[in-house]
mmCIF file of C-alpha atoms in Angstrom:
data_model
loop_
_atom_site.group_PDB
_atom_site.id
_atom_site.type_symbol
_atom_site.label_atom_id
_atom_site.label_comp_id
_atom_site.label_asym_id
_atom_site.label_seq_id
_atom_site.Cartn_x
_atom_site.Cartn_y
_atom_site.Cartn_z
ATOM 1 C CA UNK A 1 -1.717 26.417 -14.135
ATOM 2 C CA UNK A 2 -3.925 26.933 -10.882
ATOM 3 C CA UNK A 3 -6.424 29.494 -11.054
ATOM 4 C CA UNK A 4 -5.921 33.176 -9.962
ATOM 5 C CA UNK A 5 -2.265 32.118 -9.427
ATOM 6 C CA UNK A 6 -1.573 33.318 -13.231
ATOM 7 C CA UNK A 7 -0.524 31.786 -16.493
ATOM 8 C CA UNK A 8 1.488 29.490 -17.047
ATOM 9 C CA UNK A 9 4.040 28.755 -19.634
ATOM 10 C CA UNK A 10 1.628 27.602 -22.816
ATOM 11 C CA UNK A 11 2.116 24.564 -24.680
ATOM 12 C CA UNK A 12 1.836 26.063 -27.858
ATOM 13 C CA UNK A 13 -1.641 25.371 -29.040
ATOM 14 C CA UNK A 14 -3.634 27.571 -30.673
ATOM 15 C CA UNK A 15 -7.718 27.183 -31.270
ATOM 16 C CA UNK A 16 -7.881 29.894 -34.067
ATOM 17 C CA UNK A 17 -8.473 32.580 -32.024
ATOM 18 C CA UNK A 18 -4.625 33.579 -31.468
ATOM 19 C CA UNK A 19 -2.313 35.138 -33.232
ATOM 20 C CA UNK A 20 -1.881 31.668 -35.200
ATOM 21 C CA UNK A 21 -4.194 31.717 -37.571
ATOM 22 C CA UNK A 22 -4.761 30.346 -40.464
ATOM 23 C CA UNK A 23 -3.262 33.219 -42.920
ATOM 24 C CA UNK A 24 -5.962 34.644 -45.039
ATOM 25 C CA UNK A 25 -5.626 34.064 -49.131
ATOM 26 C CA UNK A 26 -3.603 36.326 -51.065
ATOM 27 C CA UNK A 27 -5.761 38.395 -53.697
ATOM 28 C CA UNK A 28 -3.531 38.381 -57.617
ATOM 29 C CA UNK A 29 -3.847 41.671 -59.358
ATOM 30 C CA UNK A 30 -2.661 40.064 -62.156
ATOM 31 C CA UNK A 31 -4.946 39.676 -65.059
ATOM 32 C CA UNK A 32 -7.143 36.091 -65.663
ATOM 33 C CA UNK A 33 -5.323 33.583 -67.798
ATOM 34 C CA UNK A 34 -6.417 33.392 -71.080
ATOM 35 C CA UNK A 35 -8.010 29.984 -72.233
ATOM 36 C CA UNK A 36 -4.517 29.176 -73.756
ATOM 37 C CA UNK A 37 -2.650 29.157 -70.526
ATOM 38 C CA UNK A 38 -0.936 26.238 -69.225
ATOM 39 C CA UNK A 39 -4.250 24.109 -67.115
ATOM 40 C CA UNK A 40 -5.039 24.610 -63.696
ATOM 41 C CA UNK A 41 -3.203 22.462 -60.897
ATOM 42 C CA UNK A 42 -5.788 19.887 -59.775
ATOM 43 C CA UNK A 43 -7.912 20.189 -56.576
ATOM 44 C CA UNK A 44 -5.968 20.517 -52.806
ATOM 45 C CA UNK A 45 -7.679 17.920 -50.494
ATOM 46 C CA UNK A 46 -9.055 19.841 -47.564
ATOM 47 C CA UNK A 47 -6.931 20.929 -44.959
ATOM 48 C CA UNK A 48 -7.996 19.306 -41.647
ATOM 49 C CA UNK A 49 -7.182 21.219 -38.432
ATOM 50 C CA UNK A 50 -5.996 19.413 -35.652
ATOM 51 C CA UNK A 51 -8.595 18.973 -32.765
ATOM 52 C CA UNK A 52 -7.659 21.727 -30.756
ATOM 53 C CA UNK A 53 -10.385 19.920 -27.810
ATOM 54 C CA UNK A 54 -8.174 16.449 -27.945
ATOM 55 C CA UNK A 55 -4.892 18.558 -27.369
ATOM 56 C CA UNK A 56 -5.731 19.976 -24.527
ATOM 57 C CA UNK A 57 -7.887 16.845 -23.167
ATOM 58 C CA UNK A 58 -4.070 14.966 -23.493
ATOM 59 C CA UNK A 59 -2.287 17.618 -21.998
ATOM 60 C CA UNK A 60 -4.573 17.779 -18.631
ATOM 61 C CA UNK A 61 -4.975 14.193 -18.763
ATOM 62 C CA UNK A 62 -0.879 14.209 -18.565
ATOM 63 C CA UNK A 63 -0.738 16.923 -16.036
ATOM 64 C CA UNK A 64 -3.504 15.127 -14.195
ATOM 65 C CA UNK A 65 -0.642 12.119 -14.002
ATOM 66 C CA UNK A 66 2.107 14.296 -13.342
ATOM 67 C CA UNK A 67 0.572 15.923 -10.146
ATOM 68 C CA UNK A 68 0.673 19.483 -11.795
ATOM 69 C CA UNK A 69 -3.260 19.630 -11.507
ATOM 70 C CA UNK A 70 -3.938 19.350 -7.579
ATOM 71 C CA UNK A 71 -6.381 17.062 -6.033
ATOM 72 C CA UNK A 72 -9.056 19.016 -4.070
ATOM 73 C CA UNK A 73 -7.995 22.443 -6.063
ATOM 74 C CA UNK A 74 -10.729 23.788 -8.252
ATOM 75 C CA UNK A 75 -9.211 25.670 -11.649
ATOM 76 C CA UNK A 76 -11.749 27.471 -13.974
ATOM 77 C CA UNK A 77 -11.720 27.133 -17.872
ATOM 78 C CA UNK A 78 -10.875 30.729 -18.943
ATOM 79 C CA UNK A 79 -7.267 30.242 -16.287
ATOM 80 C CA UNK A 80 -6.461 27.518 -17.854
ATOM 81 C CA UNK A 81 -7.122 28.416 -21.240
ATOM 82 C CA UNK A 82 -4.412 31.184 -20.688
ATOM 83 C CA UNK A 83 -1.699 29.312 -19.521
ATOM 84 C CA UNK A 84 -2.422 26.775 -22.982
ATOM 85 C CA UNK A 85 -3.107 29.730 -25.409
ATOM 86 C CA UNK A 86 -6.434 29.072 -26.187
ATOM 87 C CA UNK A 87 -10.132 29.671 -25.748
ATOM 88 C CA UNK A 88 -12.216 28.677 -22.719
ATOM 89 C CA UNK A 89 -14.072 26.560 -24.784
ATOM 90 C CA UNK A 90 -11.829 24.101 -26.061
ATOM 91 C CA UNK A 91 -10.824 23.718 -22.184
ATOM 92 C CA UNK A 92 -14.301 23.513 -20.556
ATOM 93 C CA UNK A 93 -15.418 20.687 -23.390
ATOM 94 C CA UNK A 94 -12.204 19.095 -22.536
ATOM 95 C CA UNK A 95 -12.929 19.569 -18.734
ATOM 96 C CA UNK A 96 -16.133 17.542 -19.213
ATOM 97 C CA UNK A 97 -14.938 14.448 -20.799
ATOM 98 C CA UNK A 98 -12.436 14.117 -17.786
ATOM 99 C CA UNK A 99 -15.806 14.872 -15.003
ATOM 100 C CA UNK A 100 -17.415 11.680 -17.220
ATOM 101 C CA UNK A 101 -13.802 9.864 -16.550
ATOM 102 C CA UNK A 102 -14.222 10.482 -12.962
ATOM 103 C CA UNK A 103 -10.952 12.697 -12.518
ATOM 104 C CA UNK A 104 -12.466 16.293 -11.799
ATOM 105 C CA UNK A 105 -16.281 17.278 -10.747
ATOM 106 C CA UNK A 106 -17.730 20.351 -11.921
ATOM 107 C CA UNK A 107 -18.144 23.440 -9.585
ATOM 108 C CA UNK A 108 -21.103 25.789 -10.458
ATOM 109 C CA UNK A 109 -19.749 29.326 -11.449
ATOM 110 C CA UNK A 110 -15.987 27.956 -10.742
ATOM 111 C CA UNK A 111 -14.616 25.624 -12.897
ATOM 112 C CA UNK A 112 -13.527 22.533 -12.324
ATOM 113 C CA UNK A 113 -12.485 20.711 -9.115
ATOM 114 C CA UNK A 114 -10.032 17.640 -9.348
ATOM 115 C CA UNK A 115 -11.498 14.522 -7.213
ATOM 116 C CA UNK A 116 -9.506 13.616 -4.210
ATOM 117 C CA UNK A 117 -8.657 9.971 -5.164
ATOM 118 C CA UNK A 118 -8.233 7.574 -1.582
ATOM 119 C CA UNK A 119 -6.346 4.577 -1.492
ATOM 120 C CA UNK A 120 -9.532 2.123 -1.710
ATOM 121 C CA UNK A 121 -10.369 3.664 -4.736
ATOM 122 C CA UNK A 122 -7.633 3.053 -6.749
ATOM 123 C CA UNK A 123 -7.480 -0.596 -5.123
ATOM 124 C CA UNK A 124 -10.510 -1.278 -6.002
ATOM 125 C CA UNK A 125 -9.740 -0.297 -9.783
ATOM 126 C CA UNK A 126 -6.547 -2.480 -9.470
ATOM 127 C CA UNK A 127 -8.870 -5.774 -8.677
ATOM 128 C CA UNK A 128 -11.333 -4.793 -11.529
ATOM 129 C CA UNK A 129 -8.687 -4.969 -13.953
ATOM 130 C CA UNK A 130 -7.181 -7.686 -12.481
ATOM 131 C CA UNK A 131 -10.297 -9.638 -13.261
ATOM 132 C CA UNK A 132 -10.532 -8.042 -16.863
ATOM 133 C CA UNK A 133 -7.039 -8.896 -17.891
ATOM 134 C CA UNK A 134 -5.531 -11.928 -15.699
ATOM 135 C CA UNK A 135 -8.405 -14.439 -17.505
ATOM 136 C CA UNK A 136 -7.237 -13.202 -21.095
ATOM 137 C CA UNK A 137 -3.960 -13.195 -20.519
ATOM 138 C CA UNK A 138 -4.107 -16.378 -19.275
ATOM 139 C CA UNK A 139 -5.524 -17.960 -22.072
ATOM 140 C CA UNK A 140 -3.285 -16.112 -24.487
ATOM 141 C CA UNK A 141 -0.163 -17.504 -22.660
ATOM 142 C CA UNK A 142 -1.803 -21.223 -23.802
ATOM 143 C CA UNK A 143 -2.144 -20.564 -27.297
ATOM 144 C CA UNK A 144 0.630 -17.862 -28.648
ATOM 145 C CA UNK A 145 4.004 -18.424 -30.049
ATOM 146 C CA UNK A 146 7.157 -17.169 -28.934
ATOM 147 C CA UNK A 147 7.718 -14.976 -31.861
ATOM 148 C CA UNK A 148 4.174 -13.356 -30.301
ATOM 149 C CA UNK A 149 5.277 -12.430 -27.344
ATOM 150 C CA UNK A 150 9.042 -11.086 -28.126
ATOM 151 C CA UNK A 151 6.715 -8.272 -30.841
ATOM 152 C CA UNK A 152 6.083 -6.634 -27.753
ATOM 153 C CA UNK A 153 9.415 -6.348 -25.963
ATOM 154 C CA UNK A 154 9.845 -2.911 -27.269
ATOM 155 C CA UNK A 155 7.176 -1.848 -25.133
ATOM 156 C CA UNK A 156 8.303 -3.720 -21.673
ATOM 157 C CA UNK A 157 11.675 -2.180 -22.558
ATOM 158 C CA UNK A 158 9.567 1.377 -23.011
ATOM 159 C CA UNK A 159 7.925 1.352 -19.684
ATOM 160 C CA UNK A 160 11.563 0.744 -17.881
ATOM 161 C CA UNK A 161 12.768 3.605 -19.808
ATOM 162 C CA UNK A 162 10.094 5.736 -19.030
ATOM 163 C CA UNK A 163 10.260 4.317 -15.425
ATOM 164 C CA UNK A 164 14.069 5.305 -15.263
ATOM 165 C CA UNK A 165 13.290 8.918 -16.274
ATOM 166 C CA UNK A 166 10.904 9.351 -13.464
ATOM 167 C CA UNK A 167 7.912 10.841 -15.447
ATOM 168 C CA UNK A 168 4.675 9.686 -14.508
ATOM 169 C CA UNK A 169 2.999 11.431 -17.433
ATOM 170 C CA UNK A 170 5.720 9.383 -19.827
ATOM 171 C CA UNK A 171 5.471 6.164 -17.736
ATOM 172 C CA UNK A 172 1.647 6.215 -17.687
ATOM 173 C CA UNK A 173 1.262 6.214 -21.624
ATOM 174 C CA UNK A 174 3.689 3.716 -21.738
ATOM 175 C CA UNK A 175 2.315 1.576 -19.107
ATOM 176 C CA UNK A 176 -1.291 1.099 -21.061
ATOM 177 C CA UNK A 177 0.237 0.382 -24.567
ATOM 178 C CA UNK A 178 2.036 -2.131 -22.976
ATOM 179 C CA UNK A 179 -1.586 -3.449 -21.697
ATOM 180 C CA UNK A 180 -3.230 -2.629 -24.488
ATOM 181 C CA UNK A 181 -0.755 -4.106 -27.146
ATOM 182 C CA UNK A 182 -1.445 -7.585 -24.962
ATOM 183 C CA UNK A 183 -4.835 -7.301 -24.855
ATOM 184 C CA UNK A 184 -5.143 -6.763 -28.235
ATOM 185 C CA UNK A 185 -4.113 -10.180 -28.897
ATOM 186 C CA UNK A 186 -7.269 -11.266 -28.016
ATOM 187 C CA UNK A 187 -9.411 -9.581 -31.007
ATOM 188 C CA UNK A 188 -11.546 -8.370 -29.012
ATOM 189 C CA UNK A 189 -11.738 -4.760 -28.935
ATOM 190 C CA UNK A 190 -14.186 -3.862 -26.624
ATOM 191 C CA UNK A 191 -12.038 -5.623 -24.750
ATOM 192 C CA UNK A 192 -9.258 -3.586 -25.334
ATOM 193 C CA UNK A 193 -11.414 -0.243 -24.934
ATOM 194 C CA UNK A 194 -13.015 -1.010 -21.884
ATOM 195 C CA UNK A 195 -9.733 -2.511 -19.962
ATOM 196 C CA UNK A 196 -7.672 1.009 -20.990
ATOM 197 C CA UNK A 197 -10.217 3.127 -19.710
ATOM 198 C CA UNK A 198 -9.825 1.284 -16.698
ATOM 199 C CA UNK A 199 -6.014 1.451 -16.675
ATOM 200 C CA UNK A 200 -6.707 5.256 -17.486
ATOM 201 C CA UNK A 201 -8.495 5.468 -14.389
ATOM 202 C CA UNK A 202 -6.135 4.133 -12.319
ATOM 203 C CA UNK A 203 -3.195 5.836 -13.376
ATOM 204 C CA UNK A 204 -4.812 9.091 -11.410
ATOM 205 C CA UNK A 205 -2.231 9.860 -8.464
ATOM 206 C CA UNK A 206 -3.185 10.788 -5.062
ATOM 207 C CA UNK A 207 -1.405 13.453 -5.026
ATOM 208 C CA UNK A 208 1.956 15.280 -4.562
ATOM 209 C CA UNK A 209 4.974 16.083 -6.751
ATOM 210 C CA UNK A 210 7.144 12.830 -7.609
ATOM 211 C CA UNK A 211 9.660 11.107 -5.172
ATOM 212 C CA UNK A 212 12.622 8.916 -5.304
ATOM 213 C CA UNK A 213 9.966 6.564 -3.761
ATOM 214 C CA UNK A 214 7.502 6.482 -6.724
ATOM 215 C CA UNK A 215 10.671 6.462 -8.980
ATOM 216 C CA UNK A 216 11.234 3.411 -7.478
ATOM 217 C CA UNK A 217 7.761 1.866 -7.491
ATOM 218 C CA UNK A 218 7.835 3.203 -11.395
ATOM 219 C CA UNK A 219 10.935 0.808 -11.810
ATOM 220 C CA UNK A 220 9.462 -1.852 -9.945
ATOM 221 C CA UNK A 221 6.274 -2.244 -11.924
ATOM 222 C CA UNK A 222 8.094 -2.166 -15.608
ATOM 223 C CA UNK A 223 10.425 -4.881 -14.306
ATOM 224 C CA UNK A 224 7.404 -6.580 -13.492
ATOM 225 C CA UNK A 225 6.189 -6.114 -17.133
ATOM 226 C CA UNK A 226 9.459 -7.623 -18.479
ATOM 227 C CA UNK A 227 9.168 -10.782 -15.900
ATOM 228 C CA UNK A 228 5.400 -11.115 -16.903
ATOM 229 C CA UNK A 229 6.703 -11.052 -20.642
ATOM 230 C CA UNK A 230 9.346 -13.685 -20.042
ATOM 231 C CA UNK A 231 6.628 -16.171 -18.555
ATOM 232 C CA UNK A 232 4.273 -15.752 -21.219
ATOM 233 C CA UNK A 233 6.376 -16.435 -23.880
ATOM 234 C CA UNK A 234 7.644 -19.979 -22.067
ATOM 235 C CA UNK A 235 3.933 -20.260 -21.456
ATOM 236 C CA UNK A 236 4.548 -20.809 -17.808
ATOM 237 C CA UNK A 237 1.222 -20.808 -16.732
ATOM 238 C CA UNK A 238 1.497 -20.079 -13.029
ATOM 239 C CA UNK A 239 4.226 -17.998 -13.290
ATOM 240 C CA UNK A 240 1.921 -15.751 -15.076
ATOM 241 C CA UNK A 241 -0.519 -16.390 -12.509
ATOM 242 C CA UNK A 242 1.762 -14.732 -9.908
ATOM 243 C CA UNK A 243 2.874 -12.419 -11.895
ATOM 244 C CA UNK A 244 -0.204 -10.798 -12.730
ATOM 245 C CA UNK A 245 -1.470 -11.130 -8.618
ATOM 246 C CA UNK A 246 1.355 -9.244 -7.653
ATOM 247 C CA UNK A 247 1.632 -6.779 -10.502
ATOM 248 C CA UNK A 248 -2.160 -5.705 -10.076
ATOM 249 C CA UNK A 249 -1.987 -5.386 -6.363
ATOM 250 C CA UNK A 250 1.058 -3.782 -6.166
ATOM 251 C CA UNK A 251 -0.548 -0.852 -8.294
#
């Protein structure tokens, strides 16, 4: 996917431009119906086209996780547009929303360079979260049922799937609907916007192709998920305390 290195395998998306299009109407040489003809089907709602822009943002955004776009490497729009099948375009608006995300800083005349993320960085994230979530979590632990908290076993037992697989892409997405699916308990959803941007943020690697080690850490931090379920629903207080302390700075 790396500039001047050549294409990569696309992903199958197509902006209109490619060979994909939408096929053009077919012309009837038949003659008009005569006013005694059976009556005209009624309207087709409009067709709505997929956002070609939002496919591609989620496919770098994944490939951001996954280590396949290289901190400190810069990759140009029209590159990486060939390797997806599509336009520049869709790529370079795509490119921007991730520069105002913080992930990759814009190179004059180059493209796109991905930011070298340090340790303190992502630390730092961790605590601001930490702060955002620990309070509201807290006081949702006081003041839900049982029945709440077992709706969102599904997605503990998600993120230890994922975890098991070893994806970071898979894991990451279902690491913040975990988050969010808790947070949204809270009806608040500026709340819930502003804490998975965060979580977004954070889920940036440093860099690297995947390990047994970060397999491992992957594992660790969904069983943490499942524990942190457990002592919500018997609304042990400090357990969820703990929980939370370690889970946030083990990230």
């Amino acid at each position: 996917m790396r500039d001047g290195s050549g294409a990569r395998g696309g992903s199958g998306v197509r902006d209109g431009s490619g060979s994909r299009g939408v096929p053009a109407a077919r012309t009837s040489s038949a003659a008009p119906s005569s006013p005694s003809s059976s009556p005209s089907p009624p309207p087709r709602p409009a067709i709505q086209r997929a956002s070609v822009r939002g496919q591609i943002l989620d496919a770098l955004r994944a490939a951001l996780v996954a280590g396949e776009l290289a901190p400190g490497e810069v990759y140009s729009a029209p590159a990486l547009g060939e390797s997806f099948g599509v336009s520049a375009t869709p790529v370079r608006e795509a490119m921007q929303q991730l520069a105002t995300e913080g992930a990759v800083e814009v190179v004059p005349n180059r493209g796109f360079r991905v930011v070298e993320r340090g340790a303190r960085e992502l630390a730092e994230l961790a605590e601001i979260r930490g702060l955002i979530e620990a309070p509201v979590m807290l006081r949702l632990a006081r003041t839900l049922s049982v029945d709440d908290w077992e709706d969102l076993r599904p997605l503990a037992e998600e993120t230890a799937r994922a975890a098991a697989v070893g994806c970071r892409a898979t894991y990451a997405e279902a690491d913040r609907a975990f988050h969010r699916a808790i947070l949204a308990l809270a009806g608040n959803e500026q709340l819930v916007r502003i804490a998975d941007d965060l979580h977004r943020r954070a889920q940036w690697p440093l860099g690297g192709s995947p390990t047994a080690r970060a397999r491992l850490e992957l594992m660790a931090d969904a069983a943490q998920h499942l524990a942190l379920l457990d002592a919500l629903s018997a609304q042990d207080l400090s357990a969820v305390d703990a929980l939370l302390r370690e889970h946030f700075v083990s990230m």
